[in-house]
Amino acid sequence: MEQEERGIPENVKVSLKRIGLTDYEISIYLALVSEGAMDARKLSDVSGVPYSRIYNILSILEKEKSFIIKEEESRPSKYHAKSPDEALLIAKQEMLKDYEEDSNLVIRELNPIYQKKNL
């Protein structure tokens, strides 16, 4: 089912992409938000993400990007979307942390070079 059919506007997908999610990650997250918890097989069918890729992408969304939660107790495992508020707050904090680290590195490395040439 396409995101438009779920009542999710296209600009939401564009914004999620700008935040750093891939097309497959977006499809999975939006499927979980709109349809609720699912196992990997059903999620593959609903989201259109190939089953051969689904576990890798679910792992990234759970462990690296913190957009979903894996329910360990159930067999097969089910996946839940974190609320948009929570997922985006975590994404924002990660982006700010990365920006801070990157900007500190650039300043630390380039300031001495700049100061030598621009006395």
GROMACS .gro file of N, CA and C in nm:
model
  357
    1MET      N    1   0.086  -0.118   0.000
    1MET     CA    2   0.000   0.000   0.000
    1MET      C    3   0.090   0.124   0.000
    2GLU      N    4   0.066   0.214  -0.089
    2GLU     CA    5   0.146   0.336  -0.098
    2GLU      C    6   0.114   0.431   0.018
    3GLN      N    7   0.212   0.515   0.054
    3GLN     CA    8   0.192   0.607   0.165
    3GLN      C    9   0.075   0.702   0.139
    4GLU      N   10   0.058   0.747   0.014
    4GLU     CA   11  -0.054   0.837  -0.017
    4GLU      C   12  -0.187   0.769   0.015
    5GLU      N   13  -0.196   0.638  -0.010
    5GLU     CA   14  -0.319   0.565   0.018
    5GLU      C   15  -0.344   0.555   0.168
    6ARG      N   16  -0.241   0.565   0.250
    6ARG     CA   17  -0.256   0.561   0.395
    6ARG      C   18  -0.288   0.698   0.452
    7GLY      N   19  -0.301   0.798   0.367
    7GLY     CA   20  -0.330   0.933   0.414
    7GLY      C   21  -0.206   1.008   0.459
    8ILE      N   22  -0.089   0.962   0.418
    8ILE     CA   23   0.036   1.029   0.455
    8ILE      C   24   0.081   1.115   0.337
    9PRO      N   25   0.088   1.246   0.356
    9PRO     CA   26   0.125   1.335   0.246
    9PRO      C   27   0.268   1.312   0.197
   10GLU      N   28   0.292   1.337   0.070
   10GLU     CA   29   0.423   1.319   0.009
   10GLU      C   30   0.529   1.406   0.077
   11ASN      N   31   0.490   1.526   0.124
   11ASN     CA   32   0.591   1.613   0.187
   11ASN      C   33   0.647   1.554   0.317
   12VAL      N   34   0.573   1.463   0.380
   12VAL     CA   35   0.625   1.394   0.499
   12VAL      C   36   0.741   1.304   0.458
   13LYS      N   37   0.724   1.233   0.348
   13LYS     CA   38   0.831   1.146   0.297
   13LYS      C   39   0.954   1.229   0.262
   14VAL      N   40   0.934   1.344   0.199
   14VAL     CA   41   1.044   1.433   0.163
   14VAL      C   42   1.117   1.480   0.289
   15SER      N   43   1.042   1.517   0.391
   15SER     CA   44   1.104   1.563   0.516
   15SER      C   45   1.183   1.451   0.584
   16LEU      N   46   1.128   1.330   0.586
   16LEU     CA   47   1.200   1.218   0.646
   16LEU      C   48   1.330   1.190   0.570
   17LYS      N   49   1.326   1.206   0.440
   17LYS     CA   50   1.447   1.187   0.359
   17LYS      C   51   1.550   1.294   0.394
   18ARG      N   52   1.506   1.418   0.411
   18ARG     CA   53   1.597   1.527   0.448
   18ARG      C   54   1.657   1.505   0.587
   19ILE      N   55   1.584   1.439   0.674
   19ILE     CA   56   1.633   1.407   0.809
   19ILE      C   57   1.740   1.298   0.803
   20GLY      N   58   1.738   1.218   0.697
   20GLY     CA   59   1.843   1.117   0.681
   20GLY      C   60   1.796   0.974   0.661
   21LEU      N   61   1.666   0.953   0.646
   21LEU     CA   62   1.617   0.818   0.621
   21LEU      C   63   1.621   0.788   0.471
   22THR      N   64   1.645   0.660   0.439
   22THR     CA   65   1.642   0.615   0.300
   22THR      C   66   1.497   0.587   0.260
   23ASP      N   67   1.476   0.563   0.131
   23ASP     CA   68   1.340   0.531   0.084
   23ASP      C   69   1.285   0.406   0.153
   24TYR      N   70   1.365   0.301   0.166
   24TYR     CA   71   1.319   0.179   0.232
   24TYR      C   72   1.290   0.204   0.380
   25GLU      N   73   1.375   0.279   0.447
   25GLU     CA   74   1.352   0.311   0.588
   25GLU      C   75   1.223   0.390   0.605
   26ILE      N   76   1.199   0.483   0.516
   26ILE     CA   77   1.076   0.562   0.520
   26ILE      C   78   0.955   0.472   0.500
   27SER      N   79   0.961   0.384   0.401
   27SER     CA   80   0.848   0.294   0.373
   27SER      C   81   0.816   0.207   0.494
   28ILE      N   82   0.918   0.155   0.560
   28ILE     CA   83   0.897   0.071   0.677
   28ILE      C   84   0.839   0.153   0.793
   29TYR      N   85   0.899   0.267   0.822
   29TYR     CA   86   0.851   0.349   0.934
   29TYR      C   87   0.706   0.392   0.911
   30LEU      N   88   0.675   0.439   0.792
   30LEU     CA   89   0.538   0.484   0.764
   30LEU      C   90   0.438   0.369   0.769
   31ALA      N   91   0.479   0.251   0.726
   31ALA     CA   92   0.391   0.134   0.735
   31ALA      C   93   0.361   0.102   0.882
   32LEU      N   94   0.463   0.108   0.967
   32LEU     CA   95   0.442   0.079   1.109
   32LEU      C   96   0.359   0.188   1.178
   33VAL      N   97   0.381   0.313   1.141
   33VAL     CA   98   0.302   0.423   1.199
   33VAL      C   99   0.155   0.407   1.162
   34SER      N  100   0.129   0.377   1.036
   34SER     CA  101  -0.010   0.376   0.989
   34SER      C  102  -0.083   0.244   1.012
   35GLU      N  103  -0.009   0.133   1.018
   35GLU     CA  104  -0.074   0.002   1.029
   35GLU      C  105  -0.054  -0.066   1.164
   36GLY      N  106   0.040  -0.019   1.244
   36GLY     CA  107   0.067  -0.081   1.373
   36GLY      C  108   0.174  -0.188   1.365
   37ALA      N  109   0.193  -0.260   1.475
   37ALA     CA  110   0.300  -0.359   1.487
   37ALA      C  111   0.283  -0.472   1.386
   38MET      N  112   0.398  -0.518   1.333
   38MET     CA  113   0.397  -0.627   1.235
   38MET      C  114   0.525  -0.707   1.248
   39ASP      N  115   0.518  -0.833   1.201
   39ASP     CA  116   0.642  -0.909   1.188
   39ASP      C  117   0.708  -0.874   1.055
   40ALA      N  118   0.830  -0.923   1.037
   40ALA     CA  119   0.910  -0.883   0.920
   40ALA      C  120   0.844  -0.923   0.788
   41ARG      N  121   0.784  -1.041   0.782
   41ARG     CA  122   0.722  -1.088   0.658
   41ARG      C  123   0.607  -0.996   0.617
   42LYS      N  124   0.517  -0.968   0.712
   42LYS     CA  125   0.404  -0.881   0.680
   42LYS      C  126   0.452  -0.740   0.649
   43LEU      N  127   0.551  -0.694   0.722
   43LEU     CA  128   0.606  -0.561   0.700
   43LEU      C  129   0.665  -0.549   0.560
   44SER      N  130   0.731  -0.654   0.514
   44SER     CA  131   0.784  -0.655   0.378
   44SER      C  132   0.671  -0.642   0.277
   45ASP      N  133   0.564  -0.717   0.297
   45ASP     CA  134   0.449  -0.710   0.206
   45ASP      C  135   0.383  -0.573   0.207
   46VAL      N  136   0.360  -0.518   0.325
   46VAL     CA  137   0.290  -0.390   0.338
   46VAL      C  138   0.374  -0.273   0.289
   47SER      N  139   0.503  -0.276   0.321
   47SER     CA  140   0.590  -0.162   0.287
   47SER      C  141   0.645  -0.167   0.145
   48GLY      N  142   0.647  -0.287   0.086
   48GLY     CA  143   0.706  -0.302  -0.046
   48GLY      C  144   0.857  -0.319  -0.043
   49VAL      N  145   0.915  -0.329   0.075
   49VAL     CA  146   1.060  -0.351   0.088
   49VAL      C  147   1.086  -0.500   0.068
   50PRO      N  148   1.180  -0.536  -0.020
   50PRO     CA  149   1.208  -0.678  -0.044
   50PRO      C  150   1.243  -0.751   0.085
   51TYR      N  151   1.191  -0.873   0.100
   51TYR     CA  152   1.214  -0.951   0.221
   51TYR      C  153   1.363  -0.975   0.244
   52SER      N  154   1.438  -0.988   0.136
   52SER     CA  155   1.583  -1.011   0.149
   52SER      C  156   1.656  -0.893   0.213
   53ARG      N  157   1.595  -0.775   0.213
   53ARG     CA  158   1.656  -0.655   0.271
   53ARG      C  159   1.594  -0.614   0.405
   54ILE      N  160   1.482  -0.672   0.439
   54ILE     CA  161   1.402  -0.621   0.550
   54ILE      C  162   1.475  -0.626   0.684
   55TYR      N  163   1.544  -0.735   0.716
   55TYR     CA  164   1.608  -0.745   0.848
   55TYR      C  165   1.722  -0.647   0.864
   56ASN      N  166   1.798  -0.626   0.759
   56ASN     CA  167   1.907  -0.528   0.765
   56ASN      C  168   1.852  -0.387   0.791
   57ILE      N  169   1.747  -0.352   0.721
   57ILE     CA  170   1.689  -0.218   0.735
   57ILE      C  171   1.622  -0.203   0.871
   58LEU      N  172   1.555  -0.307   0.918
   58LEU     CA  173   1.494  -0.303   1.051
   58LEU      C  174   1.600  -0.282   1.158
   59SER      N  175   1.713  -0.349   1.143
   59SER     CA  176   1.822  -0.334   1.239
   59SER      C  177   1.874  -0.190   1.242
   60ILE      N  178   1.890  -0.130   1.126
   60ILE     CA  179   1.935   0.010   1.119
   60ILE      C  180   1.833   0.102   1.185
   61LEU      N  181   1.705   0.082   1.154
   61LEU     CA  182   1.601   0.167   1.212
   61LEU      C  183   1.590   0.150   1.363
   62GLU      N  184   1.620   0.032   1.412
   62GLU     CA  185   1.612   0.007   1.557
   62GLU      C  186   1.738   0.056   1.629
   63LYS      N  187   1.854   0.014   1.583
   63LYS     CA  188   1.978   0.034   1.659
   63LYS      C  189   2.050   0.164   1.627
   64GLU      N  190   2.050   0.204   1.501
   64GLU     CA  191   2.125   0.324   1.463
   64GLU      C  192   2.039   0.450   1.463
   65LYS      N  193   1.918   0.438   1.412
   65LYS     CA  194   1.836   0.558   1.395
   65LYS      C  195   1.726   0.571   1.499
   66SER      N  196   1.701   0.467   1.575
   66SER     CA  197   1.605   0.469   1.687
   66SER      C  198   1.464   0.513   1.647
   67PHE      N  199   1.418   0.466   1.531
   67PHE     CA  200   1.283   0.499   1.487
   67PHE      C  201   1.183   0.389   1.520
   68ILE      N  202   1.232   0.267   1.550
   68ILE     CA  203   1.142   0.156   1.578
   68ILE      C  204   1.189   0.079   1.701
   69ILE      N  205   1.100  -0.008   1.750
   69ILE     CA  206   1.129  -0.095   1.864
   69ILE      C  207   1.099  -0.239   1.821
   70LYS      N  208   1.191  -0.329   1.854
   70LYS     CA  209   1.171  -0.472   1.827
   70LYS      C  210   1.116  -0.537   1.953
   71GLU      N  211   1.005  -0.607   1.938
   71GLU     CA  212   0.942  -0.680   2.049
   71GLU      C  213   1.008  -0.817   2.057
   72GLU      N  214   1.095  -0.837   2.153
   72GLU     CA  215   1.176  -0.959   2.163
   72GLU      C  216   1.096  -1.082   2.204
   73GLU      N  217   0.992  -1.064   2.285
   73GLU     CA  218   0.922  -1.179   2.342
   73GLU      C  219   0.842  -1.258   2.240
   74SER      N  220   0.793  -1.194   2.137
   74SER     CA  221   0.705  -1.263   2.044
   74SER      C  222   0.786  -1.340   1.940
   75ARG      N  223   0.729  -1.448   1.890
   75ARG     CA  224   0.787  -1.526   1.781
   75ARG      C  225   0.682  -1.544   1.674
   76PRO      N  226   0.702  -1.495   1.555
   76PRO     CA  227   0.819  -1.417   1.514
   76PRO      C  228   0.817  -1.279   1.578
   77SER      N  229   0.935  -1.218   1.584
   77SER     CA  230   0.947  -1.085   1.644
   77SER      C  231   0.858  -0.985   1.572
   78LYS      N  232   0.797  -0.897   1.650
   78LYS     CA  233   0.717  -0.789   1.592
   78LYS      C  234   0.791  -0.658   1.611
   79TYR      N  235   0.763  -0.565   1.523
   79TYR     CA  236   0.827  -0.434   1.525
   79TYR      C  237   0.720  -0.327   1.541
   80HIS      N  238   0.752  -0.225   1.621
   80HIS     CA  239   0.663  -0.113   1.647
   80HIS      C  240   0.734   0.016   1.607
   81ALA      N  241   0.658   0.112   1.558
   81ALA     CA  242   0.715   0.245   1.534
   81ALA      C  243   0.720   0.320   1.666
   82LYS      N  244   0.829   0.394   1.688
   82LYS     CA  245   0.828   0.490   1.798
   82LYS      C  246   0.739   0.605   1.755
   83SER      N  247   0.687   0.679   1.851
   83SER     CA  248   0.604   0.794   1.815
   83SER      C  249   0.689   0.891   1.734
   84PRO      N  250   0.629   0.964   1.641
   84PRO     CA  251   0.705   1.064   1.566
   84PRO      C  252   0.777   1.162   1.658
   85ASP      N  253   0.713   1.204   1.767
   85ASP     CA  254   0.777   1.297   1.861
   85ASP      C  255   0.908   1.239   1.914
   86GLU      N  256   0.901   1.115   1.962
   86GLU     CA  257   1.019   1.051   2.022
   86GLU      C  258   1.127   1.024   1.917
   87ALA      N  259   1.087   0.968   1.803
   87ALA     CA  260   1.184   0.935   1.698
   87ALA      C  261   1.257   1.059   1.648
   88LEU      N  262   1.182   1.166   1.627
   88LEU     CA  263   1.244   1.288   1.574
   88LEU      C  264   1.327   1.361   1.678
   89LEU      N  265   1.290   1.352   1.803
   89LEU     CA  266   1.372   1.411   1.909
   89LEU      C  267   1.508   1.341   1.915
   90ILE      N  268   1.507   1.208   1.907
   90ILE     CA  269   1.632   1.132   1.907
   90ILE      C  270   1.715   1.167   1.783
   91ALA      N  271   1.650   1.174   1.667
   91ALA     CA  272   1.721   1.210   1.543
   91ALA      C  273   1.783   1.348   1.554
   92LYS      N  274   1.708   1.442   1.611
   92LYS     CA  275   1.759   1.579   1.627
   92LYS      C  276   1.880   1.582   1.720
   93GLN      N  277   1.871   1.510   1.831
   93GLN     CA  278   1.983   1.506   1.925
   93GLN      C  279   2.107   1.447   1.860
   94GLU      N  280   2.089   1.342   1.781
   94GLU     CA  281   2.202   1.280   1.711
   94GLU      C  282   2.263   1.376   1.608
   95MET      N  283   2.177   1.446   1.535
   95MET     CA  284   2.226   1.542   1.436
   95MET      C  285   2.303   1.655   1.503
   96LEU      N  286   2.252   1.705   1.614
   96LEU     CA  287   2.322   1.812   1.685
   96LEU      C  288   2.456   1.764   1.741
   97LYS      N  289   2.458   1.642   1.793
   97LYS     CA  290   2.582   1.585   1.844
   97LYS      C  291   2.684   1.570   1.731
   98ASP      N  292   2.640   1.518   1.617
   98ASP     CA  293   2.730   1.502   1.502
   98ASP      C  294   2.780   1.637   1.453
   99TYR      N  295   2.690   1.736   1.447
   99TYR     CA  296   2.729   1.871   1.405
   99TYR      C  297   2.834   1.928   1.500
  100GLU      N  298   2.811   1.912   1.628
  100GLU     CA  299   2.905   1.964   1.729
  100GLU      C  300   3.043   1.899   1.712
  101GLU      N  301   3.045   1.767   1.698
  101GLU     CA  302   3.172   1.696   1.680
  101GLU      C  303   3.242   1.740   1.551
  102ASP      N  304   3.167   1.748   1.441
  102ASP     CA  305   3.225   1.787   1.313
  102ASP      C  306   3.276   1.931   1.316
  103SER      N  307   3.198   2.021   1.372
  103SER     CA  308   3.240   2.161   1.375
  103SER      C  309   3.363   2.179   1.465
  104ASN      N  310   3.368   2.108   1.576
  104ASN     CA  311   3.486   2.115   1.663
  104ASN      C  312   3.611   2.064   1.592
  105LEU      N  313   3.598   1.957   1.516
  105LEU     CA  314   3.710   1.904   1.441
  105LEU      C  315   3.759   2.004   1.336
  106VAL      N  316   3.666   2.062   1.261
  106VAL     CA  317   3.702   2.160   1.157
  106VAL      C  318   3.773   2.280   1.220
  107ILE      N  319   3.718   2.331   1.327
  107ILE     CA  320   3.779   2.448   1.394
  107ILE      C  321   3.918   2.412   1.445
  108ARG      N  322   3.930   2.299   1.511
  108ARG     CA  323   4.058   2.257   1.567
  108ARG      C  324   4.164   2.238   1.458
  109GLU      N  325   4.127   2.183   1.345
  109GLU     CA  326   4.223   2.155   1.238
  109GLU      C  327   4.251   2.276   1.149
  110LEU      N  328   4.151   2.357   1.122
  110LEU     CA  329   4.168   2.465   1.025
  110LEU      C  330   4.212   2.597   1.087
  111ASN      N  331   4.176   2.623   1.211
  111ASN     CA  332   4.216   2.751   1.272
  111ASN      C  333   4.367   2.773   1.272
  112PRO      N  334   4.448   2.674   1.308
  112PRO     CA  335   4.593   2.697   1.303
  112PRO      C  336   4.643   2.729   1.162
  113ILE      N  337   4.589   2.662   1.063
  113ILE     CA  338   4.628   2.688   0.924
  113ILE      C  339   4.586   2.829   0.883
  114TYR      N  340   4.464   2.865   0.917
  114TYR     CA  341   4.413   2.998   0.885
  114TYR      C  342   4.499   3.107   0.951
  115GLN      N  343   4.529   3.087   1.078
  115GLN     CA  344   4.605   3.188   1.152
  115GLN      C  345   4.746   3.207   1.097
  116LYS      N  346   4.809   3.102   1.047
  116LYS     CA  347   4.943   3.113   0.988
  116LYS      C  348   4.941   3.198   0.861
  117LYS      N  349   4.838   3.183   0.782
  117LYS     CA  350   4.831   3.249   0.652
  117LYS      C  351   4.765   3.386   0.657
  118ASN      N  352   4.694   3.414   0.762
  118ASN     CA  353   4.617   3.539   0.769
  118ASN      C  354   4.653   3.621   0.892
  119LEU      N  355   4.780   3.642   0.910
  119LEU     CA  356   4.825   3.719   1.026
  119LEU      C  357   4.783   3.859   1.012
   0.00000   0.00000   0.00000
